[in-house]
C-alpha cells in the first residue's frame, strides 16, 4: 500500500513539473532557455495527463470518495513543494541587497566580511526554518495517511463472490478477535456490499454461525445506509470451525439463497478465538 502512495506523489509531482515547464518563465529558469510553442503544448498535455492518471489510480485503489481525497492530499504536497523549491532554483534572479549604513568596518556603504558571513548564515537559517515549517505538517499528513487502516472491503482479505444472480464483497469490519460484551456474549462485525443495481432485487441479507434451518433463523440482518451494510453477529457457545459462516440472501420475489464460508478464511482472528474456547 505504501508503494501506491509513493506512486501517487511521484505522478502528481511529475505532472506539476511538466505544467511548470510549459510556462515560459519557469522553462527559462529551469532549462535556461525558452521551449518552443509546440513543445510547451506537449508539456501541458503531459502534465494534465499525469495528474489525471494519479486521480485514476487513487479511485481504482480506494474508490471515488477515499481515492479523490487521497489524491488531493498528495497533490497539495507536490504542488506546494514545487512552488517552494522553484523559488530557490539556481536560475532565480537574486534581489539586490539593501544599501547598508556607514559604520566602522564599512567603506562607502559596502558590507564588511563579517557582515557577509552573518548575512549568509541568516539566509541559511531562514531557509532551514522555512523548510522545516513546510515539511512538518506535510510529514504529519503523510504519516497519518500511511497509517490509516484501509476500508474493510478494500483490504486484500476481503472475499469476492456470487450468491444467486448477485455478486458481492464480504469482509470482517476489523481484524481483531470477537468483542465480549455483557452476558459474556462474543460479538463480531462484518461488512458486505452487493453489485451496482443489485439492491433493488434484494429484500434482506443475513449472516450467522452455523447453517440456518429456516429464514427465521437466518441470523442477524445487514443494515446501514449506502451500498455498504454492516452486521454484528454473536458467536454461539460451543461453536466449532466446521460450523462455518452462512450468508443468506432473500430476494424480493421470495427466493432464498445460502452460501457457506470457511471461518478461518474469512476471519482468522475469529477462528483463533474459537480454538481457544474449545
Coordinates of C-alpha atoms in Angstrom, one line a residue:
X1 CA 0.0 0.0 0.0
X2 CA 2.9 2.4 0.7
X3 CA 4.1 1.9 -2.9
X4 CA 0.7 3.3 -4.1
X5 CA 1.1 6.4 -2.0
X6 CA 4.6 7.0 -3.3
X7 CA 3.5 6.4 -6.9
X8 CA 0.7 8.9 -6.4
X9 CA 3.1 11.5 -5.1
X10 CA 5.5 11.0 -8.0
X11 CA 2.8 11.2 -10.6
X12 CA 1.4 14.4 -9.0
X13 CA 4.9 15.9 -8.8
X14 CA 5.8 14.9 -12.3
X15 CA 2.5 16.4 -13.6
X16 CA 3.2 19.8 -11.9
X17 CA 6.8 19.8 -13.2
X18 CA 5.5 19.3 -16.7
X19 CA 3.0 22.1 -16.3
X20 CA 5.7 24.4 -14.9
X21 CA 8.0 23.7 -17.9
X22 CA 5.1 24.6 -20.2
X23 CA 5.3 28.2 -18.8
X24 CA 8.0 30.4 -20.4
X25 CA 9.1 31.9 -17.1
X26 CA 9.8 28.5 -15.4
X27 CA 11.2 26.9 -18.5
X28 CA 13.7 29.7 -18.8
X29 CA 14.5 29.4 -15.1
X30 CA 15.0 25.6 -15.0
X31 CA 16.3 24.9 -18.6
X32 CA 17.9 28.3 -19.1
X33 CA 16.0 28.6 -22.4
X34 CA 12.5 29.0 -23.7
X35 CA 10.8 26.0 -25.0
X36 CA 9.2 26.2 -28.5
X37 CA 5.4 26.7 -28.6
X38 CA 4.7 23.2 -29.8
X39 CA 6.8 21.6 -27.1
X40 CA 5.1 23.7 -24.4
X41 CA 1.7 22.3 -25.6
X42 CA 3.2 18.8 -25.3
X43 CA 4.4 19.5 -21.8
X44 CA 1.0 21.0 -20.9
X45 CA -0.8 17.9 -22.2
X46 CA 1.7 15.6 -20.4
X47 CA 1.2 17.4 -17.1
X48 CA -2.6 17.2 -17.1
X49 CA -2.4 13.5 -18.3
X50 CA -0.1 12.6 -15.3
X51 CA -2.4 14.4 -12.9
X52 CA -5.4 12.5 -14.3
X53 CA -3.5 9.2 -14.1
X54 CA -2.8 9.9 -10.4
X55 CA -6.5 10.6 -9.8
X56 CA -7.5 7.4 -11.7
X57 CA -5.0 5.4 -9.7
X58 CA -6.4 6.7 -6.4
X59 CA -10.0 5.9 -7.5
X60 CA -9.1 2.4 -8.7
X61 CA -7.4 1.7 -5.4
X62 CA -9.8 3.3 -2.9
X63 CA -12.9 4.1 -4.9
X64 CA -14.0 7.7 -5.6
X65 CA -14.6 9.1 -2.1
X66 CA -11.3 7.9 -0.4
X67 CA -9.3 8.0 -3.7
X68 CA -10.2 11.6 -4.5
X69 CA -9.3 12.8 -1.0
X70 CA -6.0 10.9 -1.0
X71 CA -5.2 12.3 -4.5
X72 CA -5.9 15.9 -3.3
X73 CA -3.7 15.4 -0.3
X74 CA -0.7 14.3 -2.3
X75 CA -1.5 16.9 -5.0
X76 CA -1.2 19.6 -2.4
X77 CA 2.1 18.3 -1.1
X78 CA 3.6 18.0 -4.6
X79 CA 2.3 21.5 -5.6
X80 CA 3.5 23.4 -2.5
X81 CA 6.8 21.6 -2.5
X82 CA 7.4 22.5 -6.2
X83 CA 6.4 26.2 -5.6
X84 CA 8.7 26.4 -2.6
X85 CA 11.8 25.0 -4.2
X86 CA 11.3 26.8 -7.5
X87 CA 11.9 30.0 -5.6
X88 CA 15.3 28.5 -4.6
X89 CA 16.3 27.2 -8.0
X90 CA 19.7 28.5 -9.2
X91 CA 18.2 30.3 -12.2
X92 CA 16.1 32.5 -10.0
X93 CA 17.1 36.2 -10.2
X94 CA 18.6 37.5 -7.0
X95 CA 17.3 40.6 -5.4
X96 CA 19.8 43.4 -4.7
X97 CA 20.8 43.7 -1.0
X98 CA 19.6 46.9 0.7
X99 CA 22.1 49.7 0.9
X100 CA 24.0 49.5 4.2
X101 CA 24.6 52.3 6.6
X102 CA 28.2 53.5 7.0
X103 CA 29.7 52.0 10.1
X104 CA 33.1 51.1 11.4
X105 CA 34.4 48.4 9.0
X106 CA 32.2 49.7 6.1
X107 CA 33.8 51.6 3.3
X108 CA 31.4 53.6 1.0
X109 CA 28.4 51.7 2.3
X110 CA 29.8 48.3 1.4
X111 CA 29.3 45.4 3.8
X112 CA 32.4 44.1 5.5
X113 CA 33.4 40.4 5.5
X114 CA 31.8 39.7 8.9
X115 CA 28.5 41.2 7.8
X116 CA 28.6 39.0 4.7
X117 CA 29.1 35.9 6.8
X118 CA 26.3 36.9 9.1
X119 CA 24.0 37.6 6.2
X120 CA 24.7 34.1 4.6
X121 CA 24.1 32.4 8.0
X122 CA 20.9 34.3 8.4
X123 CA 19.6 33.3 5.0
X124 CA 20.6 29.7 5.6
X125 CA 18.9 29.7 8.9
X126 CA 15.7 31.2 7.5
X127 CA 15.7 28.7 4.7
X128 CA 16.1 25.8 7.1
X129 CA 13.3 27.1 9.4
X130 CA 11.0 27.6 6.4
X131 CA 11.8 24.1 5.1
X132 CA 11.1 22.6 8.5
X133 CA 7.8 24.6 8.8
X134 CA 6.8 23.4 5.4
X135 CA 7.7 19.7 5.8
X136 CA 6.3 19.3 9.3
X137 CA 2.6 19.4 8.5
X138 CA 3.1 17.5 5.3
X139 CA 5.1 14.9 7.1
X140 CA 2.3 14.6 9.7
X141 CA -0.3 14.2 6.9
X142 CA 1.8 11.6 5.2
X143 CA 2.3 9.6 8.4
X144 CA -1.4 9.7 9.2
X145 CA -2.3 8.8 5.7
X146 CA 0.1 5.8 5.5
X147 CA -1.1 4.5 8.9
X148 CA -4.8 4.9 8.3
X149 CA -6.4 1.5 8.0
X150 CA -8.0 0.6 4.7
X151 CA -11.7 0.2 4.4
X152 CA -12.6 -3.4 5.1
X153 CA -13.9 -4.2 1.6
X154 CA -10.7 -2.8 0.0
X155 CA -8.4 -5.0 2.0
X156 CA -6.7 -8.0 0.5
X157 CA -8.5 -10.3 2.9
X158 CA -12.0 -9.3 1.6
X159 CA -13.9 -12.1 -0.1
X160 CA -15.5 -11.6 -3.5
X161 CA -18.0 -14.0 -4.9
X162 CA -21.6 -14.6 -6.1
X163 CA -24.7 -15.7 -4.4
X164 CA -27.7 -16.4 -6.7
X165 CA -27.6 -13.8 -9.5
X166 CA -25.7 -11.2 -7.5
X167 CA -22.0 -10.6 -6.9
X168 CA -20.8 -9.3 -3.6
X169 CA -17.8 -8.4 -1.4
X170 CA -17.7 -9.5 2.2
X171 CA -15.1 -8.8 5.0
X172 CA -14.8 -8.5 8.7
X173 CA -15.1 -4.9 9.9
X174 CA -11.9 -5.1 11.9
X175 CA -9.3 -7.8 12.0
X176 CA -9.3 -8.3 15.8
X177 CA -11.0 -11.1 17.7
X178 CA -14.7 -11.0 18.7
X179 CA -15.5 -8.5 21.4
X180 CA -17.0 -10.0 24.6
X181 CA -19.8 -7.7 25.8
X182 CA -22.4 -8.1 28.5
X183 CA -23.6 -11.6 29.5
X184 CA -20.3 -12.8 28.1
X185 CA -21.5 -12.9 24.5
X186 CA -18.7 -12.6 21.9
X187 CA -19.7 -10.3 19.0
X188 CA -18.1 -9.9 15.6
X189 CA -18.9 -7.3 13.0
X190 CA -18.8 -7.9 9.2
X191 CA -19.4 -5.6 6.2
X192 CA -21.0 -6.5 2.8
X193 CA -21.5 -4.7 -0.5
X194 CA -23.6 -6.1 -3.4
X195 CA -23.1 -5.2 -7.0
X196 CA -24.4 -2.0 -8.6
X197 CA -28.2 -2.2 -9.0
X198 CA -28.5 -5.4 -7.1
X199 CA -30.1 -4.0 -4.0
X200 CA -33.4 -3.3 -5.7
X201 CA -33.8 -7.1 -6.2
X202 CA -32.7 -8.0 -2.6
X203 CA -35.1 -7.8 0.3
X204 CA -32.6 -8.6 3.1
X205 CA -29.3 -10.3 3.7
X206 CA -28.3 -12.2 6.9
X207 CA -25.2 -13.7 8.4
X208 CA -24.7 -16.2 11.2
X209 CA -22.5 -19.0 12.5
X210 CA -23.9 -22.5 11.7
X211 CA -26.3 -23.4 8.9
X212 CA -29.7 -21.8 9.2
X213 CA -32.7 -24.2 9.4
X214 CA -35.2 -21.6 8.1
X215 CA -35.4 -18.0 7.1
X216 CA -36.5 -17.0 10.6
X217 CA -33.2 -18.5 11.9
X218 CA -31.1 -16.9 9.2
X219 CA -29.2 -14.8 11.7
X220 CA -28.8 -11.1 12.1
X221 CA -29.6 -8.8 9.1
X222 CA -27.1 -6.5 7.4
X223 CA -28.2 -2.8 7.9
X224 CA -26.9 0.6 7.0
X225 CA -27.3 3.4 4.5
X226 CA -25.5 3.4 1.3
X227 CA -24.1 0.4 -0.6
X228 CA -22.1 -0.9 2.3
X229 CA -24.1 -2.8 5.0
X230 CA -22.9 -3.9 8.4
X231 CA -23.9 -6.7 10.8
X232 CA -22.8 -7.7 14.2
X233 CA -23.3 -11.4 14.9
X234 CA -23.0 -13.4 18.2
X235 CA -20.7 -16.3 18.5
X236 CA -22.7 -19.3 19.8
X237 CA -21.5 -21.3 22.7
X238 CA -19.6 -24.5 21.7
X239 CA -19.2 -23.2 18.2
X240 CA -16.6 -25.0 16.1
X241 CA -14.7 -24.1 12.9
X242 CA -16.7 -26.7 11.0
X243 CA -19.9 -24.8 11.6
X244 CA -18.9 -22.2 9.1
X245 CA -20.3 -18.7 8.5
X246 CA -23.5 -18.7 6.5
X247 CA -24.7 -15.9 4.3
X248 CA -28.5 -15.9 3.5
X249 CA -30.0 -13.5 0.9
X250 CA -33.7 -13.2 0.4
X251 CA -34.8 -11.8 -2.9
X252 CA -37.8 -9.6 -3.4
X253 CA -39.5 -12.4 -5.4
X254 CA -39.3 -14.7 -2.4
X255 CA -36.4 -16.8 -3.5
X256 CA -33.8 -17.5 -0.8
X257 CA -30.0 -18.3 -1.4
X258 CA -27.5 -19.7 1.1
X259 CA -23.7 -19.7 1.0
X260 CA -21.2 -21.1 3.5
X261 CA -17.8 -19.5 4.2
X262 CA -14.8 -21.0 6.0
X263 CA -14.3 -19.2 9.3
X264 CA -10.5 -19.4 9.1
X265 CA -10.6 -17.9 5.6
X266 CA -13.0 -15.0 6.3
X267 CA -11.8 -14.2 9.9
X268 CA -8.6 -15.7 11.2
X269 CA -9.0 -13.8 14.5
X270 CA -12.4 -15.3 15.0
X271 CA -11.1 -18.8 14.2
X272 CA -8.3 -18.3 16.8
X273 CA -10.9 -17.2 19.4
X274 CA -13.0 -20.4 18.7
X275 CA -9.9 -22.6 19.1
X276 CA -9.1 -21.0 22.5
X277 CA -12.7 -21.5 23.7
X278 CA -12.9 -25.2 22.7

